[in-house]
mmCIF file with all atom_site columns, C-alpha atoms in Angstrom:
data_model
loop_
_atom_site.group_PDB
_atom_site.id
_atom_site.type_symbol
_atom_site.label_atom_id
_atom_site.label_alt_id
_atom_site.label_comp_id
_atom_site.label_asym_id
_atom_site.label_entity_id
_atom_site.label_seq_id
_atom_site.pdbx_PDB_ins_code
_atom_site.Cartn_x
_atom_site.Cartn_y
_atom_site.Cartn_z
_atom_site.occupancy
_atom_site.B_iso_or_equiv
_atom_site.pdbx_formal_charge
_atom_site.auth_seq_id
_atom_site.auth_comp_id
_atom_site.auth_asym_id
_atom_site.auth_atom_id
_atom_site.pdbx_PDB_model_num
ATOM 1   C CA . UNK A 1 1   ? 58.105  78.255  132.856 1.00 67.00 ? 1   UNK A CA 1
ATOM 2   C CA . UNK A 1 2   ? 55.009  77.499  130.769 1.00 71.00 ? 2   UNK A CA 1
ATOM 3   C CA . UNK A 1 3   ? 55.217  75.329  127.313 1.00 70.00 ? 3   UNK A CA 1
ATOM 4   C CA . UNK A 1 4   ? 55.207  77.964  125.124 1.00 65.00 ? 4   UNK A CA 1
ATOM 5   C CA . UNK A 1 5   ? 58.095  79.807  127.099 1.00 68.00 ? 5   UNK A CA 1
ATOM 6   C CA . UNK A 1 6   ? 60.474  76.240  126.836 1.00 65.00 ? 6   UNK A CA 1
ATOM 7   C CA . UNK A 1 7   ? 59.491  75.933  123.393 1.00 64.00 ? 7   UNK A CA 1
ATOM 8   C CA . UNK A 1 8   ? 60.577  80.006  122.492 1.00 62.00 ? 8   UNK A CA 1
ATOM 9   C CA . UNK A 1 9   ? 63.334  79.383  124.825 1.00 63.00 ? 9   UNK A CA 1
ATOM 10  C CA . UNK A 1 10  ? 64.174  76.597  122.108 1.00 65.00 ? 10  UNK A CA 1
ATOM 11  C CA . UNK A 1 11  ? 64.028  77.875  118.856 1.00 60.00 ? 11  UNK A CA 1
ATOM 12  C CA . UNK A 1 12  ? 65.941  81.041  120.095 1.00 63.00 ? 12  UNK A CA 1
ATOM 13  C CA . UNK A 1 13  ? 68.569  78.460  121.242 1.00 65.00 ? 13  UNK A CA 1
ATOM 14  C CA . UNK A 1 14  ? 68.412  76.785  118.016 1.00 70.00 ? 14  UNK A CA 1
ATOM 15  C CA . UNK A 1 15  ? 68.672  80.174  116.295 1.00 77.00 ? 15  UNK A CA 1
ATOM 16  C CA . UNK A 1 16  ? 71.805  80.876  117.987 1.00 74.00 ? 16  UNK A CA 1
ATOM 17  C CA . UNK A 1 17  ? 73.415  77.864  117.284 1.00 78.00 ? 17  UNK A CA 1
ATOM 18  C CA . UNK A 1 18  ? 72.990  78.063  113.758 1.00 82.00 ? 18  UNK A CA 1
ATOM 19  C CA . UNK A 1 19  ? 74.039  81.604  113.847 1.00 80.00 ? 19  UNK A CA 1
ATOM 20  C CA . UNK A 1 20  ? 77.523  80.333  115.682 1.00 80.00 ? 20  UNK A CA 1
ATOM 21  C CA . UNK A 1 21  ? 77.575  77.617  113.052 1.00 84.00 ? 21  UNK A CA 1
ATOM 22  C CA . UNK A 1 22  ? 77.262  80.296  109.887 1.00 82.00 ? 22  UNK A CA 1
ATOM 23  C CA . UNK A 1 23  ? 79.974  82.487  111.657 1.00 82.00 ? 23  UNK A CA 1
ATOM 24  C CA . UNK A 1 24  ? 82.211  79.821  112.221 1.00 87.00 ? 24  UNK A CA 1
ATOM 25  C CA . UNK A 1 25  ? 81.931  78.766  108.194 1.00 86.00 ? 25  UNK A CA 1
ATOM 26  C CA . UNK A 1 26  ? 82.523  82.871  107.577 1.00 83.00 ? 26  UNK A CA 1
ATOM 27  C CA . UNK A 1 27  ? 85.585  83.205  109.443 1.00 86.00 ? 27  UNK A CA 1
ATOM 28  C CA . UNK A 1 28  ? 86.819  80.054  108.045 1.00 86.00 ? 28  UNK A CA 1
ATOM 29  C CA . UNK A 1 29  ? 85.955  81.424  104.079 1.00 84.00 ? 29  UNK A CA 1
ATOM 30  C CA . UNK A 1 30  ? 87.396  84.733  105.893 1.00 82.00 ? 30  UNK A CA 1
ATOM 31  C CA . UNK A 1 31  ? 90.936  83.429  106.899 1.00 85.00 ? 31  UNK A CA 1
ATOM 32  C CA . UNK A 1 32  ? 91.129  81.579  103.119 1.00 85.00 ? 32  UNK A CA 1
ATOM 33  C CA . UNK A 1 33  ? 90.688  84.979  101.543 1.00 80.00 ? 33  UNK A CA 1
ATOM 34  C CA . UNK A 1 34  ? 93.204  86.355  103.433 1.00 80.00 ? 34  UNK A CA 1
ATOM 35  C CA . UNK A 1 35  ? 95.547  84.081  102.546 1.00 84.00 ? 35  UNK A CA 1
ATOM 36  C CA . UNK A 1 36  ? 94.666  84.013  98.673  1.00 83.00 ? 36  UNK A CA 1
ATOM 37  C CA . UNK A 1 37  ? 94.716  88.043  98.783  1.00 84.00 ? 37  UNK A CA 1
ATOM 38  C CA . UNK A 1 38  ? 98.487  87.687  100.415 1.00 83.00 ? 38  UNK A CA 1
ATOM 39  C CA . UNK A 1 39  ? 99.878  85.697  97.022  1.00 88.00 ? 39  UNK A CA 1
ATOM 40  C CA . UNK A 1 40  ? 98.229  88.236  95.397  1.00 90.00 ? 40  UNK A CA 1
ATOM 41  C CA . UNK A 1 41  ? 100.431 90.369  93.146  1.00 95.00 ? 41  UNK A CA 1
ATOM 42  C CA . UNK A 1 42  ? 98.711  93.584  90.953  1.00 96.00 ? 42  UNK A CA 1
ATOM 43  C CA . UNK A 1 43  ? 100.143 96.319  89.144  1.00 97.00 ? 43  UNK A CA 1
ATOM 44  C CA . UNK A 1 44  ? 99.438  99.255  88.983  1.00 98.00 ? 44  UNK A CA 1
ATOM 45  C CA . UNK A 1 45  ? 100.477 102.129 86.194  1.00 98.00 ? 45  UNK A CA 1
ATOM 46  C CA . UNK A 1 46  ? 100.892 105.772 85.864  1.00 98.00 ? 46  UNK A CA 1
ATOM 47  C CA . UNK A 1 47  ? 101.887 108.181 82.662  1.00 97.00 ? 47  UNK A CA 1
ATOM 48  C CA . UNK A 1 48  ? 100.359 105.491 80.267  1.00 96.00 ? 48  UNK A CA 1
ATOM 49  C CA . UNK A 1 49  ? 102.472 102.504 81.417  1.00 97.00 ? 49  UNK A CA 1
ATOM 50  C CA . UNK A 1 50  ? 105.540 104.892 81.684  1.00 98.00 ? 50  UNK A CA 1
ATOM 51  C CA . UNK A 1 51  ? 106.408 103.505 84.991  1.00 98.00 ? 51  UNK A CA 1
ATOM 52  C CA . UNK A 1 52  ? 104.758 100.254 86.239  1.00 98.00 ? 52  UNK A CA 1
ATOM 53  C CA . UNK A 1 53  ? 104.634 98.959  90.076  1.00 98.00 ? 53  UNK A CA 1
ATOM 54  C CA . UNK A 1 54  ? 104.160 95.275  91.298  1.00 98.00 ? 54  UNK A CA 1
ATOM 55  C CA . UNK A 1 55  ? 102.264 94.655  94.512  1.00 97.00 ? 55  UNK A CA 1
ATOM 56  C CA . UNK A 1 56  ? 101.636 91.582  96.824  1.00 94.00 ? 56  UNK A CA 1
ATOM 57  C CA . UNK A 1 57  ? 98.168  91.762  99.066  1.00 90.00 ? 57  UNK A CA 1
ATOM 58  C CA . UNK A 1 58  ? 100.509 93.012  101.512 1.00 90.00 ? 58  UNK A CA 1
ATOM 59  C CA . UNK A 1 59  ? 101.178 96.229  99.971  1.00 93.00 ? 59  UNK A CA 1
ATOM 60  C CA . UNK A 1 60  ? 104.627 95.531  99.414  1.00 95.00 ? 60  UNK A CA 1
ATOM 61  C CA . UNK A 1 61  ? 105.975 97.066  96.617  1.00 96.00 ? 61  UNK A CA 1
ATOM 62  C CA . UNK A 1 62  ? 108.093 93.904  94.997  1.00 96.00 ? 62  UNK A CA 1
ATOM 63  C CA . UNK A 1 63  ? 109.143 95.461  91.561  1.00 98.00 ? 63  UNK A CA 1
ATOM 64  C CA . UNK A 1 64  ? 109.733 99.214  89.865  1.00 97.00 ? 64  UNK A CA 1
ATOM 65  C CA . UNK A 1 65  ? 109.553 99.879  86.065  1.00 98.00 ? 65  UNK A CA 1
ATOM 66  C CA . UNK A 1 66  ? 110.630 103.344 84.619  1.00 97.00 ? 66  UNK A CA 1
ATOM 67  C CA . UNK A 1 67  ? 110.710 103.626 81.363  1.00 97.00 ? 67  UNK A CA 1
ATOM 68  C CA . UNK A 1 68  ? 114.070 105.046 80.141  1.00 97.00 ? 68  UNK A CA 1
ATOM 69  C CA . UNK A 1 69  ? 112.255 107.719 78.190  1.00 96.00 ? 69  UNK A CA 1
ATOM 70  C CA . UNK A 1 70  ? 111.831 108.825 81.722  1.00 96.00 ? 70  UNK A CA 1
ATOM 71  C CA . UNK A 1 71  ? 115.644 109.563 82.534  1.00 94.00 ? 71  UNK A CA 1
ATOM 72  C CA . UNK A 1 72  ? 115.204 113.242 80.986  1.00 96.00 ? 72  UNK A CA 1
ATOM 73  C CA . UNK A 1 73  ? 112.632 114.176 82.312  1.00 95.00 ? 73  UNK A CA 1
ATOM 74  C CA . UNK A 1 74  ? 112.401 116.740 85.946  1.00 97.00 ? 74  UNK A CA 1
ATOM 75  C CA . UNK A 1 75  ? 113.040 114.312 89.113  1.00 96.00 ? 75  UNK A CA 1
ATOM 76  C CA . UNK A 1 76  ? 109.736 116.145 90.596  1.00 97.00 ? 76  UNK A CA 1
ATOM 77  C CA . UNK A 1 77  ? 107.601 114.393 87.160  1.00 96.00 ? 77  UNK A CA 1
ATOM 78  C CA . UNK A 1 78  ? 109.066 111.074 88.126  1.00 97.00 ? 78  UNK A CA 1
ATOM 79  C CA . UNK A 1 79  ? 108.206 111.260 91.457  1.00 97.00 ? 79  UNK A CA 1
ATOM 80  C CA . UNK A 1 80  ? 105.192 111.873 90.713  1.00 98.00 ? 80  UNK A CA 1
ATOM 81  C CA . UNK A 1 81  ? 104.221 109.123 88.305  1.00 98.00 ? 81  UNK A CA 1
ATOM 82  C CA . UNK A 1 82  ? 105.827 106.513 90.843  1.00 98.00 ? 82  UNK A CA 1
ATOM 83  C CA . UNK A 1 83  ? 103.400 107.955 93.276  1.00 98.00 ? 83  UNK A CA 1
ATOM 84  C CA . UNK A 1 84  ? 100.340 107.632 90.577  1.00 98.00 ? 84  UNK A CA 1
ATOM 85  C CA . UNK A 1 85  ? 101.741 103.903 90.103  1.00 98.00 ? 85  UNK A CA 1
ATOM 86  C CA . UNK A 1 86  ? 101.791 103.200 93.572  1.00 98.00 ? 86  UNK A CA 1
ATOM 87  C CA . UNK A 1 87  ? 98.416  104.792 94.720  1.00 98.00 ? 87  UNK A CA 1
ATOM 88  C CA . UNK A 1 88  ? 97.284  102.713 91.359  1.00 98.00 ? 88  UNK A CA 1
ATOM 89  C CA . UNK A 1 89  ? 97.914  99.540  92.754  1.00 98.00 ? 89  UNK A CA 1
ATOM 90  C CA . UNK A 1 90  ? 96.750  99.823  96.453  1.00 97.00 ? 90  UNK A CA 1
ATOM 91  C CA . UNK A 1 91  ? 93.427  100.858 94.953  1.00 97.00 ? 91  UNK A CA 1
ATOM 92  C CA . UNK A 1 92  ? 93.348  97.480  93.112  1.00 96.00 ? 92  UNK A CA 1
ATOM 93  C CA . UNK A 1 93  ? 94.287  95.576  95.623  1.00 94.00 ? 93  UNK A CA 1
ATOM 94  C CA . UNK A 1 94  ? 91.587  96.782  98.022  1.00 92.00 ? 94  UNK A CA 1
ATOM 95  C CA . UNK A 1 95  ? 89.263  96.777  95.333  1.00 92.00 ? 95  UNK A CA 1
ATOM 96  C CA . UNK A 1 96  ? 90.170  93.010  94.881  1.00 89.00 ? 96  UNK A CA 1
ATOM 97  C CA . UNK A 1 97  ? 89.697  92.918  98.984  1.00 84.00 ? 97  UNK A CA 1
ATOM 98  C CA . UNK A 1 98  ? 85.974  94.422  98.332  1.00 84.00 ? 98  UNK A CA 1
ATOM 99  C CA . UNK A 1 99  ? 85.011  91.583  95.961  1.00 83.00 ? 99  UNK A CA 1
ATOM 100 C CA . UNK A 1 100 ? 86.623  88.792  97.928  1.00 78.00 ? 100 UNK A CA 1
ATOM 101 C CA . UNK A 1 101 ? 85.582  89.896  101.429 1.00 72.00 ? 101 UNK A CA 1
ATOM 102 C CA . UNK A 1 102 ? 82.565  91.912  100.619 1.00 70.00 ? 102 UNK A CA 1
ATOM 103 C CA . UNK A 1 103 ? 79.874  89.317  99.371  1.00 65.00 ? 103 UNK A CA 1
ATOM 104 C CA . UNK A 1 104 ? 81.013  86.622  102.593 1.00 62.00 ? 104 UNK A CA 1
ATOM 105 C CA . UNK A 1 105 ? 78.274  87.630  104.437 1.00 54.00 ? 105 UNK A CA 1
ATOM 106 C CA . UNK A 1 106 ? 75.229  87.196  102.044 1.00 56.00 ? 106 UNK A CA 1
ATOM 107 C CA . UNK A 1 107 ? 75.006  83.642  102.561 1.00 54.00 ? 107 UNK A CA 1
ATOM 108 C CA . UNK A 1 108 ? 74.455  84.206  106.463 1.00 52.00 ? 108 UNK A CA 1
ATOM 109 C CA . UNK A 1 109 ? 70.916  84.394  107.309 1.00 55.00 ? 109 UNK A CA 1
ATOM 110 C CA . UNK A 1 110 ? 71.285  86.655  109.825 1.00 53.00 ? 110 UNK A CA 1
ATOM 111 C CA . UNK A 1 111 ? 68.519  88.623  112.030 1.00 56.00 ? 111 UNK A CA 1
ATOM 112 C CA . UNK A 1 112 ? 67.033  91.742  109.966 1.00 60.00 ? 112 UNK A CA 1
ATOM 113 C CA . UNK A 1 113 ? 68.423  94.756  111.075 1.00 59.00 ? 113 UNK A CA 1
ATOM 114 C CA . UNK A 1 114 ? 71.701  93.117  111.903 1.00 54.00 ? 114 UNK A CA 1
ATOM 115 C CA . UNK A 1 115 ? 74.873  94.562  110.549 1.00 55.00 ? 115 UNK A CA 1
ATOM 116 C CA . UNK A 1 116 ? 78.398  93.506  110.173 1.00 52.00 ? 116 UNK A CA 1
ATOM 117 C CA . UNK A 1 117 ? 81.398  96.313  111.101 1.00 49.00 ? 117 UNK A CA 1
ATOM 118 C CA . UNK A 1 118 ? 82.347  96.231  107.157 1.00 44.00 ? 118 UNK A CA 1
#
């Protein structure tokens, strides 16, 4: 192996270990947004706050609000503004997953061309 081969050989080396090093700090950053996004609770509302859902980052559903206006109304309207509320907050919460998770990567200097799975 010539000197110029050792001394690619080395920066590629030292290339990869600084990659390892920014994807170590990434999943670290990762696994705290998980865990902030779990004690995460949103709500989400349907028929113009009519009926209001609460929901942890788990998608647990962890309180129900019908307005008592509601009560008279056809069981097939209800169910369908619980629905609205529900579908309401799961597309906050993984809106609130897109801002948290989505921008982790910028800081990585990675390779051009290279892509992450999300």
């Amino acid at each position: 192996m010539n000197q110029y081969q050792k001394q690619v050989k080395e920066v590629a080396m030292t290339d990869f270990n600084e990659i390892l090093n920014q994807a170590k700090q990434m999943q670290a950053k990762f696994q705290e947004a998980q865990q902030e996004m779990l004690k995460l609770v949103i709500d989400g509302e349907s028929g113009a706050g009519l009926v209001r859902v609460s929901m942890n980052g788990k998608h647990d559903v962890t309180n129900v609000h019908i307005d008592g206006s509601l009560m008279t109304e056809d069981k097939a309207v209800v169910e369908d503004l619980i629905a609205a509320a529900i579908n309401d907050a799961v597309r906050k919460i993984e809106e609130k997953n897109k801002e948290a998770l989505g921008g982790m990567a910028g800081g990585m200097n990675m390779p051009e061309g290279f892509k992450f799975p999300f």
